[in-house]
Coordinates of N, CA and C in Angstrom, one line a residue:
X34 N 135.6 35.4 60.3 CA 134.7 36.0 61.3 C 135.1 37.5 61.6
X35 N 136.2 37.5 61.6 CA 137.2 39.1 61.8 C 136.6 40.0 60.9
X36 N 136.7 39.7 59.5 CA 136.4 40.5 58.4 C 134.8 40.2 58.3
X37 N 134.3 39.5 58.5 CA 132.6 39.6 58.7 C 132.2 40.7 59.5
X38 N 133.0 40.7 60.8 CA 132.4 41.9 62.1 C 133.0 43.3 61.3
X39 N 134.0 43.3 60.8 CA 134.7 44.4 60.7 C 133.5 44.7 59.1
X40 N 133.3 44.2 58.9 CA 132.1 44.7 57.7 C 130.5 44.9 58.0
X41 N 130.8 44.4 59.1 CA 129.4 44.7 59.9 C 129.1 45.9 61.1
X42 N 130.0 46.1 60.9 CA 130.3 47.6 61.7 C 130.7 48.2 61.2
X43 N 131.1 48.4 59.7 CA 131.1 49.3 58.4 C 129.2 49.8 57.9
X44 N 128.9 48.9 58.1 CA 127.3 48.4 57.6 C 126.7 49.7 59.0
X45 N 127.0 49.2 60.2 CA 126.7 50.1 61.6 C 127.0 51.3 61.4
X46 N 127.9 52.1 61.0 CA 128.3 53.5 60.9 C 127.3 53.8 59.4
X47 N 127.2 52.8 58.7 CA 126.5 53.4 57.7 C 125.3 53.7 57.9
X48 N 124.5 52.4 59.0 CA 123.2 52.9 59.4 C 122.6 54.0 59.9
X49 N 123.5 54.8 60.4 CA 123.4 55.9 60.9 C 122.5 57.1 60.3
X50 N 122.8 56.6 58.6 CA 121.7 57.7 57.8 C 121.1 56.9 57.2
X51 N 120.4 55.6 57.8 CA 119.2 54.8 57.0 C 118.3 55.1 58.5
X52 N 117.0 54.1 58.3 CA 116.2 54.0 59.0 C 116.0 52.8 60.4
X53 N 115.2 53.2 61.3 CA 115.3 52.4 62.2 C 114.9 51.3 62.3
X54 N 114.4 50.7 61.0 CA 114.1 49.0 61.1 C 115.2 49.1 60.3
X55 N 116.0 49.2 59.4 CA 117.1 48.7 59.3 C 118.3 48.6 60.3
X56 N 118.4 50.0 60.7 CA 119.3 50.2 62.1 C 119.1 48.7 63.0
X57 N 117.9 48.1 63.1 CA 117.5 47.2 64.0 C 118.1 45.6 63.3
X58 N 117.8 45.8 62.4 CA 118.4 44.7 61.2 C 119.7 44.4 61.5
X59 N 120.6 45.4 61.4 CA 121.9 45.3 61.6 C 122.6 44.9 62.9
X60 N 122.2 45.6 64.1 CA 122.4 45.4 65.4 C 122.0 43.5 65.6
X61 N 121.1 43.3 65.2 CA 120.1 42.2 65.1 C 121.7 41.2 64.5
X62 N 122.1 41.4 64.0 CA 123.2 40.7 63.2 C 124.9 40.5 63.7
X63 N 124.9 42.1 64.2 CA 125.9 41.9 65.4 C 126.0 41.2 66.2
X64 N 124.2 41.2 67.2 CA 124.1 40.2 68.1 C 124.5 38.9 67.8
X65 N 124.3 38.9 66.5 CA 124.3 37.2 66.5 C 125.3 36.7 66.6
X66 N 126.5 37.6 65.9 CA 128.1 37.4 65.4 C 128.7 37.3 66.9
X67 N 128.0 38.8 68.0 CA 128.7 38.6 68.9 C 128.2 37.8 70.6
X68 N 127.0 37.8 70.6 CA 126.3 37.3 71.7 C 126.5 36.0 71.5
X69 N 126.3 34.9 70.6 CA 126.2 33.7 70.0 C 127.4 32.7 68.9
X70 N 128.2 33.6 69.5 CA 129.5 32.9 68.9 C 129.2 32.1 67.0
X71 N 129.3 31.7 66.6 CA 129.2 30.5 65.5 C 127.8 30.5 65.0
X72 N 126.7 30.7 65.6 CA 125.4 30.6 65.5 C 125.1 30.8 64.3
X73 N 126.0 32.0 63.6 CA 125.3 32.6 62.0 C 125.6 31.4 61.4
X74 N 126.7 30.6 61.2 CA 126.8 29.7 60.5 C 125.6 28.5 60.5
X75 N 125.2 28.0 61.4 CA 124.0 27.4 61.6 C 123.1 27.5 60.7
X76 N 122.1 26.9 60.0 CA 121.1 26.7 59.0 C 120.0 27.7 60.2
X77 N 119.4 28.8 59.0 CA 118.2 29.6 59.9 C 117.0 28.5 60.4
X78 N 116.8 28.8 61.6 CA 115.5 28.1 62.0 C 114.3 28.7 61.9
X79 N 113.3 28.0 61.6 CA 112.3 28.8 61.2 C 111.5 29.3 62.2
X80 N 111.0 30.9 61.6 CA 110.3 31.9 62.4 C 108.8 31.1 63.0
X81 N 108.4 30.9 64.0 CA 107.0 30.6 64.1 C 106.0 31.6 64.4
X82 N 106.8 33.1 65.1 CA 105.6 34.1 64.6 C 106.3 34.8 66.1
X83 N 107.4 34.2 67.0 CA 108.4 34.6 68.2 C 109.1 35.1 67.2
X84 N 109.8 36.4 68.6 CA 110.6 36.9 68.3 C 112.0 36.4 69.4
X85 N 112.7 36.6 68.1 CA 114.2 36.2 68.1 C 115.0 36.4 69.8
X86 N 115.9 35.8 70.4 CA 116.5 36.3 71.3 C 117.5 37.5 71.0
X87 N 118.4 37.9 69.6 CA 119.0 38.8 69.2 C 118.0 39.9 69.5
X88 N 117.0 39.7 69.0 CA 116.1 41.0 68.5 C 115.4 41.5 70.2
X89 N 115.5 40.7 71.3 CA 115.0 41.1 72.3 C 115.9 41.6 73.2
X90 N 117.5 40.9 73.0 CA 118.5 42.2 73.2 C 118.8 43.5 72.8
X91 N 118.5 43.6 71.4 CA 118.4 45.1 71.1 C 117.4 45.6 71.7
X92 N 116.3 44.9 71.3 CA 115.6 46.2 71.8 C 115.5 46.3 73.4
X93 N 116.4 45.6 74.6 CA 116.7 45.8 75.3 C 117.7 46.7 75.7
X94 N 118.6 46.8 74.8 CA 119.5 47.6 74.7 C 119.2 49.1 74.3
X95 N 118.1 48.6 73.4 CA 117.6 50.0 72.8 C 116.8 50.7 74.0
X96 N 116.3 50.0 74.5 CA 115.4 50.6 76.0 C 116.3 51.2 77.2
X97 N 116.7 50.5 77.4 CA 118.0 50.8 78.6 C 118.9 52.3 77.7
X98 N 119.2 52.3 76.4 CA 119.9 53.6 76.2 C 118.6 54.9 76.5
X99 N 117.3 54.5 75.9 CA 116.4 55.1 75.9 C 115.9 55.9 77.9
X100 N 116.4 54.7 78.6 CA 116.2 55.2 79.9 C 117.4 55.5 80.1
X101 N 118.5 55.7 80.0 CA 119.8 57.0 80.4 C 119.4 58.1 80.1
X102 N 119.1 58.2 78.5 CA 119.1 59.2 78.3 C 118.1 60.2 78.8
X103 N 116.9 59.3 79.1 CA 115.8 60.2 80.0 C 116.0 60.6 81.7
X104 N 117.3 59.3 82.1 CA 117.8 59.8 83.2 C 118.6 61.0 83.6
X105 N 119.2 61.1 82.4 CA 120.4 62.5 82.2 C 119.4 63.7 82.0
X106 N 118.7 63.9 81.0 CA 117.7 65.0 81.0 C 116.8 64.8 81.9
X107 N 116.5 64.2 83.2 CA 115.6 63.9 84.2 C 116.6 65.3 85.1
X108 N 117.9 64.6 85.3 CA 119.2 65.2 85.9 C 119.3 67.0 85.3
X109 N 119.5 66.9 83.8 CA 119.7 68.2 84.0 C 118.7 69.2 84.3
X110 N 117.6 68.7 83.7 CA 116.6 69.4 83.9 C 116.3 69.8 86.0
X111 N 116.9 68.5 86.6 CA 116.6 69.0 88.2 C 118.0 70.1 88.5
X112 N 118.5 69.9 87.9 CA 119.5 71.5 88.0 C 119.2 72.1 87.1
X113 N 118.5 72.5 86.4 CA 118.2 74.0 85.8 C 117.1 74.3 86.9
X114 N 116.3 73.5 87.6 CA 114.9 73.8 87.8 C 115.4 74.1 89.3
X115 N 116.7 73.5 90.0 CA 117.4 74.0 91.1 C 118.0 75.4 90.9
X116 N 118.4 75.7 90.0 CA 118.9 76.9 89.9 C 117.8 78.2 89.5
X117 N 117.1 77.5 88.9 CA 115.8 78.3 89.2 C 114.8 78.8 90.7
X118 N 114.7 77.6 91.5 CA 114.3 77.7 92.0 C 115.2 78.5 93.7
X119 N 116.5 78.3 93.6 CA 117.4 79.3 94.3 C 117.4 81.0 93.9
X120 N 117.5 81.1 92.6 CA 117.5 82.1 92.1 C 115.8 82.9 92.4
X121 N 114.4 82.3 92.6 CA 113.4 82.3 93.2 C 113.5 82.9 94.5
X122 N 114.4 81.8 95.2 CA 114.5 82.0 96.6 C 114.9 83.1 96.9
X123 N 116.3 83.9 96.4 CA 117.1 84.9 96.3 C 116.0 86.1 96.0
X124 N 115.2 85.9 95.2 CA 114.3 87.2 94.9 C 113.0 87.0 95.3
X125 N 112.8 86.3 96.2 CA 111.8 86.2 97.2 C 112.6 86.9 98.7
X126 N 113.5 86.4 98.9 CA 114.1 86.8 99.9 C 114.4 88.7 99.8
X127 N 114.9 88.9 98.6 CA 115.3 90.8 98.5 C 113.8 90.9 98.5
X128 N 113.0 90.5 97.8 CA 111.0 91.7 97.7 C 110.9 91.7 99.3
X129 N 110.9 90.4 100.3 CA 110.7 90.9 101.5 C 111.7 91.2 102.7
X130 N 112.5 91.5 102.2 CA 113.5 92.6 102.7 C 113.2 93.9 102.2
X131 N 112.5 94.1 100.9 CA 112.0 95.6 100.6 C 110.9 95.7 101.1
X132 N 110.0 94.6 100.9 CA 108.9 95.1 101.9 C 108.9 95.4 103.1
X133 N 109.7 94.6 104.4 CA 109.9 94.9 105.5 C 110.3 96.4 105.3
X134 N 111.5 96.6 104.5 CA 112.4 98.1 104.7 C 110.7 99.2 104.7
X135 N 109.8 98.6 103.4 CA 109.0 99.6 103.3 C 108.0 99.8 104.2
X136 N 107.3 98.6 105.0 CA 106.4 98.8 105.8 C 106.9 99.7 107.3
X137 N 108.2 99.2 107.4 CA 109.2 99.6 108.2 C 108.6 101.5 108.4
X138 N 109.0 101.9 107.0 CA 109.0 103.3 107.0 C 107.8 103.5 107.0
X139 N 106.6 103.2 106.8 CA 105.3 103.5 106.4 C 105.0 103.2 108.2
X140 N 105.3 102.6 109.0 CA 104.9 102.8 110.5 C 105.5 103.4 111.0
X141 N 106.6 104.3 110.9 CA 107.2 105.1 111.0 C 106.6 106.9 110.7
X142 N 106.2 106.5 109.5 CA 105.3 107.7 109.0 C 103.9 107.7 109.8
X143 N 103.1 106.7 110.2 CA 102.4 106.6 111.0 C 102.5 107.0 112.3
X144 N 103.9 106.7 112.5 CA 103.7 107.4 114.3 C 103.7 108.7 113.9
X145 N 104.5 109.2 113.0 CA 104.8 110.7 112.6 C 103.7 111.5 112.7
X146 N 103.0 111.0 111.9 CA 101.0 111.5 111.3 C 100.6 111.3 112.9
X147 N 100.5 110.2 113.5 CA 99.7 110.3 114.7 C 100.2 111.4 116.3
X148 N 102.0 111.0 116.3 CA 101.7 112.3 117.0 C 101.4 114.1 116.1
X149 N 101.6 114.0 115.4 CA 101.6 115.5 114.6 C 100.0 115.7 114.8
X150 N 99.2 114.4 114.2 CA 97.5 115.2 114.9 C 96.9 115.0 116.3
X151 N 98.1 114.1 116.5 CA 97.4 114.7 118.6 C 98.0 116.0 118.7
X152 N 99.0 116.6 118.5 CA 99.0 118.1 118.8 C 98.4 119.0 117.6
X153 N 98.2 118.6 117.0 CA 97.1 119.8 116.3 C 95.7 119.8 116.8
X154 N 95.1 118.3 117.4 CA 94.0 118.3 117.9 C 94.0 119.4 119.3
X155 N 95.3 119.4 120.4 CA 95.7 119.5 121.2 C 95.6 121.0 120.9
X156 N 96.7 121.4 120.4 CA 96.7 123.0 119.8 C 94.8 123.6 119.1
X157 N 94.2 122.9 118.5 CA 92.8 123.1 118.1 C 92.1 123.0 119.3
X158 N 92.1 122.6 119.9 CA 91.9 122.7 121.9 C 91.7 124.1 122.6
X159 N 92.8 124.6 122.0 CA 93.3 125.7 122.5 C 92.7 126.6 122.6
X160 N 92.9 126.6 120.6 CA 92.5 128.0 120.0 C 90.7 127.6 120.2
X161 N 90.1 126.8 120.3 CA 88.8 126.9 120.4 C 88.5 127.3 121.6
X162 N 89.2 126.7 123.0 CA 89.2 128.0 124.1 C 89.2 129.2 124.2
X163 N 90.5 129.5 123.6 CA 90.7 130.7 123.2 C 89.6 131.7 122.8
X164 N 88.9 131.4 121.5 CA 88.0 131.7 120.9 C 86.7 131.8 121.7
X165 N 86.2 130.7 122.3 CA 85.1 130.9 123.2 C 85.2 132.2 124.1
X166 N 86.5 132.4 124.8 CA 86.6 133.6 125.6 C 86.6 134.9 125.2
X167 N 87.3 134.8 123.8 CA 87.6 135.9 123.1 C 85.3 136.0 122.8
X168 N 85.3 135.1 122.7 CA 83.7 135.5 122.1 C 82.4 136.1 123.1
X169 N 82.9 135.4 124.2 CA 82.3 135.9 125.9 C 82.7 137.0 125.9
X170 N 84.4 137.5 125.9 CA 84.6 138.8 126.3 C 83.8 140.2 125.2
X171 N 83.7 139.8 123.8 CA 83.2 140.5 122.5 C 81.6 141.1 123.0
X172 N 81.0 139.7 123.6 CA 79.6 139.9 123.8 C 79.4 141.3 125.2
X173 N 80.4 140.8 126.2 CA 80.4 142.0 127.6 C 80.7 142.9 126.8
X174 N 81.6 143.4 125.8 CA 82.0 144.8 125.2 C 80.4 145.1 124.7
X175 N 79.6 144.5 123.4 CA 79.1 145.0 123.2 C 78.0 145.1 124.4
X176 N 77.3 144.4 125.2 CA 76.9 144.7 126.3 C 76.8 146.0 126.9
X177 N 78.0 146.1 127.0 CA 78.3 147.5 128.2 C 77.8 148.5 127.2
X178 N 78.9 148.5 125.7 CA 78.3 149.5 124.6 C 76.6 149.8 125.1
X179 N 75.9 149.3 125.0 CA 74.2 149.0 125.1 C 73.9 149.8 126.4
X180 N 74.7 149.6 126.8 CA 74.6 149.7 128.6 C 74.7 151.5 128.5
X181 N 75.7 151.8 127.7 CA 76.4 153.2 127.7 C 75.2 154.2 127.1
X182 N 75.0 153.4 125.8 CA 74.5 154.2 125.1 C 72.4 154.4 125.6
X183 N 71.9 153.5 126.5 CA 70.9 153.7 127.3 C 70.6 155.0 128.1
X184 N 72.4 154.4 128.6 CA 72.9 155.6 130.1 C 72.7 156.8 129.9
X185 N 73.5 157.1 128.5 CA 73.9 158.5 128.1 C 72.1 159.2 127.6
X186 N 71.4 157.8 127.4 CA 69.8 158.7 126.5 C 70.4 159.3 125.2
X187 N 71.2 158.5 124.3 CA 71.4 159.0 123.4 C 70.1 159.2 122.4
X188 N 70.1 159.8 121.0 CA 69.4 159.7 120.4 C 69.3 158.6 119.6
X189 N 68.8 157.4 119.4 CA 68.7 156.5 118.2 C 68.1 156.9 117.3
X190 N 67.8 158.0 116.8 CA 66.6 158.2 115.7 C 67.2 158.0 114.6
X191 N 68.6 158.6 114.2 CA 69.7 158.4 113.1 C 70.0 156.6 112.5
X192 N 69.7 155.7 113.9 CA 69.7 154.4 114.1 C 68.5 153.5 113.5
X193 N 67.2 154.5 113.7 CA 66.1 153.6 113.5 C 66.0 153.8 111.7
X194 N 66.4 154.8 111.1 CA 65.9 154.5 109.8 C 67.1 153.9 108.9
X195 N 68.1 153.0 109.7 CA 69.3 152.4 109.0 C 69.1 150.8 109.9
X196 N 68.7 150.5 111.0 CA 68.5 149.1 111.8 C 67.0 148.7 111.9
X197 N 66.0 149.9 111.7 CA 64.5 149.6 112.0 C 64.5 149.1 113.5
X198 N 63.4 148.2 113.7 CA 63.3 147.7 115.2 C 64.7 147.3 116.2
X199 N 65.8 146.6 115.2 CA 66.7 145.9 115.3 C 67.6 147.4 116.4
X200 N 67.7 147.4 117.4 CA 68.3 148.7 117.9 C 68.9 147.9 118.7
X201 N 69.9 146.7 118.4 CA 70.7 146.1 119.6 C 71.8 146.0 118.8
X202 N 72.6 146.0 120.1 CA 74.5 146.4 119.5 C 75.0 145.2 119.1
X203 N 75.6 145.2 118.0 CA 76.1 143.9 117.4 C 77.7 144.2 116.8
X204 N 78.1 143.4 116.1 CA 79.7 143.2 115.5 C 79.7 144.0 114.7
X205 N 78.2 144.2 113.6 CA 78.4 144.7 112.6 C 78.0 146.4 112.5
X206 N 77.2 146.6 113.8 CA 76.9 148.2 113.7 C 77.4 148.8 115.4
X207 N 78.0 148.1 115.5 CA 78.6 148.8 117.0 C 79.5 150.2 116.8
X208 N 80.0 150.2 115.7 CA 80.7 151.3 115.3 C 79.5 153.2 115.5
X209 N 78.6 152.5 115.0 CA 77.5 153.7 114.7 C 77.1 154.0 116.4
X210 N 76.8 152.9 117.2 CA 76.3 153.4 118.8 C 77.9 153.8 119.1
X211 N 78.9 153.9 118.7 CA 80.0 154.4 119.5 C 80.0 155.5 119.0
X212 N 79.9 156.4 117.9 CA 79.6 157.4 117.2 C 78.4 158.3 117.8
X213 N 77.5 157.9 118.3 CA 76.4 158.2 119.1 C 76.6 158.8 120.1
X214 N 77.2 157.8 120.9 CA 78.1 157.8 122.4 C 78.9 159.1 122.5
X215 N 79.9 159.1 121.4 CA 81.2 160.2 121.9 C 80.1 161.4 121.4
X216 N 79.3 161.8 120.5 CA 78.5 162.9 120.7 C 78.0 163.4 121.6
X217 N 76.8 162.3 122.0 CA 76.1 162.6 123.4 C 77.2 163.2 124.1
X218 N 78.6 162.4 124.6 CA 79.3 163.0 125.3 C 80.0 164.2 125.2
X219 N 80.4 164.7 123.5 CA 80.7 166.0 123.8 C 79.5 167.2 124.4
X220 N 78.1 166.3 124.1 CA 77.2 167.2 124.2 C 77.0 167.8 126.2
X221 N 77.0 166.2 127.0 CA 76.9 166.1 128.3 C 78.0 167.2 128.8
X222 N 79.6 167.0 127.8 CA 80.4 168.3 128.6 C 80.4 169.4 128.5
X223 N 80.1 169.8 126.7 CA 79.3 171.3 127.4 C 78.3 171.8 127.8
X224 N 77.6 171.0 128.3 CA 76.4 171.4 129.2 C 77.1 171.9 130.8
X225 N 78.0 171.1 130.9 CA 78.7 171.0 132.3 C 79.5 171.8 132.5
X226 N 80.0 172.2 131.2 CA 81.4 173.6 131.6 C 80.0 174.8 131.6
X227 N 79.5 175.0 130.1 CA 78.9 175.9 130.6 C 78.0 176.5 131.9
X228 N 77.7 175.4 132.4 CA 76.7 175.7 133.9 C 77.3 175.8 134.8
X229 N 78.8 175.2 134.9 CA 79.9 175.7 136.0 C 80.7 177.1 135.9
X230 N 80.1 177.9 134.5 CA 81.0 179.1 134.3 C 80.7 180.1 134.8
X231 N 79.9 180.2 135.1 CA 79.2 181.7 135.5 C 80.0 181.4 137.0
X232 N 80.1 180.4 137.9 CA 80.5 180.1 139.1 C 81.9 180.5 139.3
X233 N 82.4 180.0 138.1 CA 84.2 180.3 137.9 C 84.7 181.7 137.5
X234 N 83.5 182.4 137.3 CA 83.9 183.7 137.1 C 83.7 184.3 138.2
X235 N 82.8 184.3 138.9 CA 82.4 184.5 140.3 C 83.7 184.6 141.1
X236 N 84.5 183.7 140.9 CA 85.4 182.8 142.1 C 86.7 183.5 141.9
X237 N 86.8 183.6 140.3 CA 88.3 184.4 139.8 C 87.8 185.8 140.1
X238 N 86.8 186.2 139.7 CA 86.8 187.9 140.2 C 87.1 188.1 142.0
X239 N 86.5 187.3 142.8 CA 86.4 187.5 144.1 C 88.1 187.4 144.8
X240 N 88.9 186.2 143.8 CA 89.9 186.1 144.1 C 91.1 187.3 143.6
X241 N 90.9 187.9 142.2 CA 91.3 189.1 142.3 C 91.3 190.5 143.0
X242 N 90.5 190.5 143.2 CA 90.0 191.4 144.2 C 90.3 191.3 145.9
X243 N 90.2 190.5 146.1 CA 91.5 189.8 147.5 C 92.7 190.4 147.4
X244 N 93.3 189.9 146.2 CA 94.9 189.8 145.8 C 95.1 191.7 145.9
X245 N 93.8 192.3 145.0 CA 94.1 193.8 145.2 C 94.5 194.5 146.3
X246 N 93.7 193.8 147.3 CA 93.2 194.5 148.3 C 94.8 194.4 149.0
X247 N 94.8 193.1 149.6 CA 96.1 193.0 149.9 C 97.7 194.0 149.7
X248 N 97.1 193.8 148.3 CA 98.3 194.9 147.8 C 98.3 196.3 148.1
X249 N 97.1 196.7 148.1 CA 97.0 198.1 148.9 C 97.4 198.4 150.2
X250 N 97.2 197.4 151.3 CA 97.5 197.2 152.2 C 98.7 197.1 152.4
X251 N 99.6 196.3 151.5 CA 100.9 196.7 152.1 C 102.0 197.5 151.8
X252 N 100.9 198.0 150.7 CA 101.8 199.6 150.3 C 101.7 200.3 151.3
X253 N 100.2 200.7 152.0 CA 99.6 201.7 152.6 C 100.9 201.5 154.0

């Protein structure tokens, strides 16, 4: 029996590069040598169309290896798919740590932008006050200009064939009624020296002639 098993697990290593109904054949034979003690010696009984109790250990045997092995790759596969899924976690966890970092700064830039155009709104406040006055005060200038050049009876005639009807003082021709203006006025002062000269001569002769007289007097 020694040398039967020990030939029959020569036959087993051999099956290893035959096929799986033979592979089955063989195991099938072990069982009998070893599950069944003496059995092989027994006259075969005949097949009725059941299968054998040897042959439902193997392939019992064959099933149960068949479920380790899908246990073990069940196993490793849940630690690759753990390590995956940590390594997931890990880079889920840094994207929103960068997003936080980034929205972080992006509401930061926001307050930035929001006070920066409340004072420019603030400052545009200003200067549009500013402006309004400066544009009230521009209108009194030219005003008065108007006012002056009425006063004085200047001549506009130089005005009408360069503004036509248009004879009101503006931004753009105020320069020409000021030009107007300082004429008329050199004109108004010599009108005024000369009509006061004849008087001033009057007044320096009479006063010289005082001063003469005096002088005579206090030689005499």
């Amino acid at each position: 029996m020694r040398c039967e098993t020990h030939a029959l697990f020569r036959e087993l290593i051999g099956a290893c590069r035959i096929g799986l109904q033979q592979r089955r054949l063989v195991l099938v034979r072990i069982s009998d040598i070893m599950g069944f003690g003496a059995s092989h010696l027994a006259p075969e009984k005949p097949n009725y169309g059941f299968r054998s109790p040897g042959t439902l250990t193997v392939d019992k045997g064959i099933s149960l290896t068949y479920l380790f092995q899908k246990v073990n790759f069940l196993k490793d596969q849940e630690h690759v798919l753990g390590v995956q899924v940590k390594f997931l976690e890990a880079s889920i966890d840094e994207e929103r740590a960068k997003q936080k970092a980034k929205f972080s700064r992006h509401q930061n830039h926001l307050k930035t932008l929001s006070l920066q155009n409340e004072k420019w709104l603030e400052e545009s406040g200003q200067v549009r006050e500013k402006i309004e006055r400066i544009s009230q005060l521009i209108k009194l200038i030219l005003q008065g200009v108007q006012n002056v050049f009425l006063l004085c009876r200047c001549d506009n005639s130089p005005l009408l064939d360069l503004l036509g009807d248009n004879t009101l003082v503006t931004q753009f021709n105020y320069s020409w009624f000021l030009t107007l203006i300082e004429r008329r006025a050199h004109e108004i002062i010599n009108v005024i020296y000369y009509r006061q000269w004849p008087g001033k001569l009057e007044h320096e002769e009479r006063e010289n002639a005082t001063t003469i007289k005096q002088t005579f007097k206090v030689n005499a």
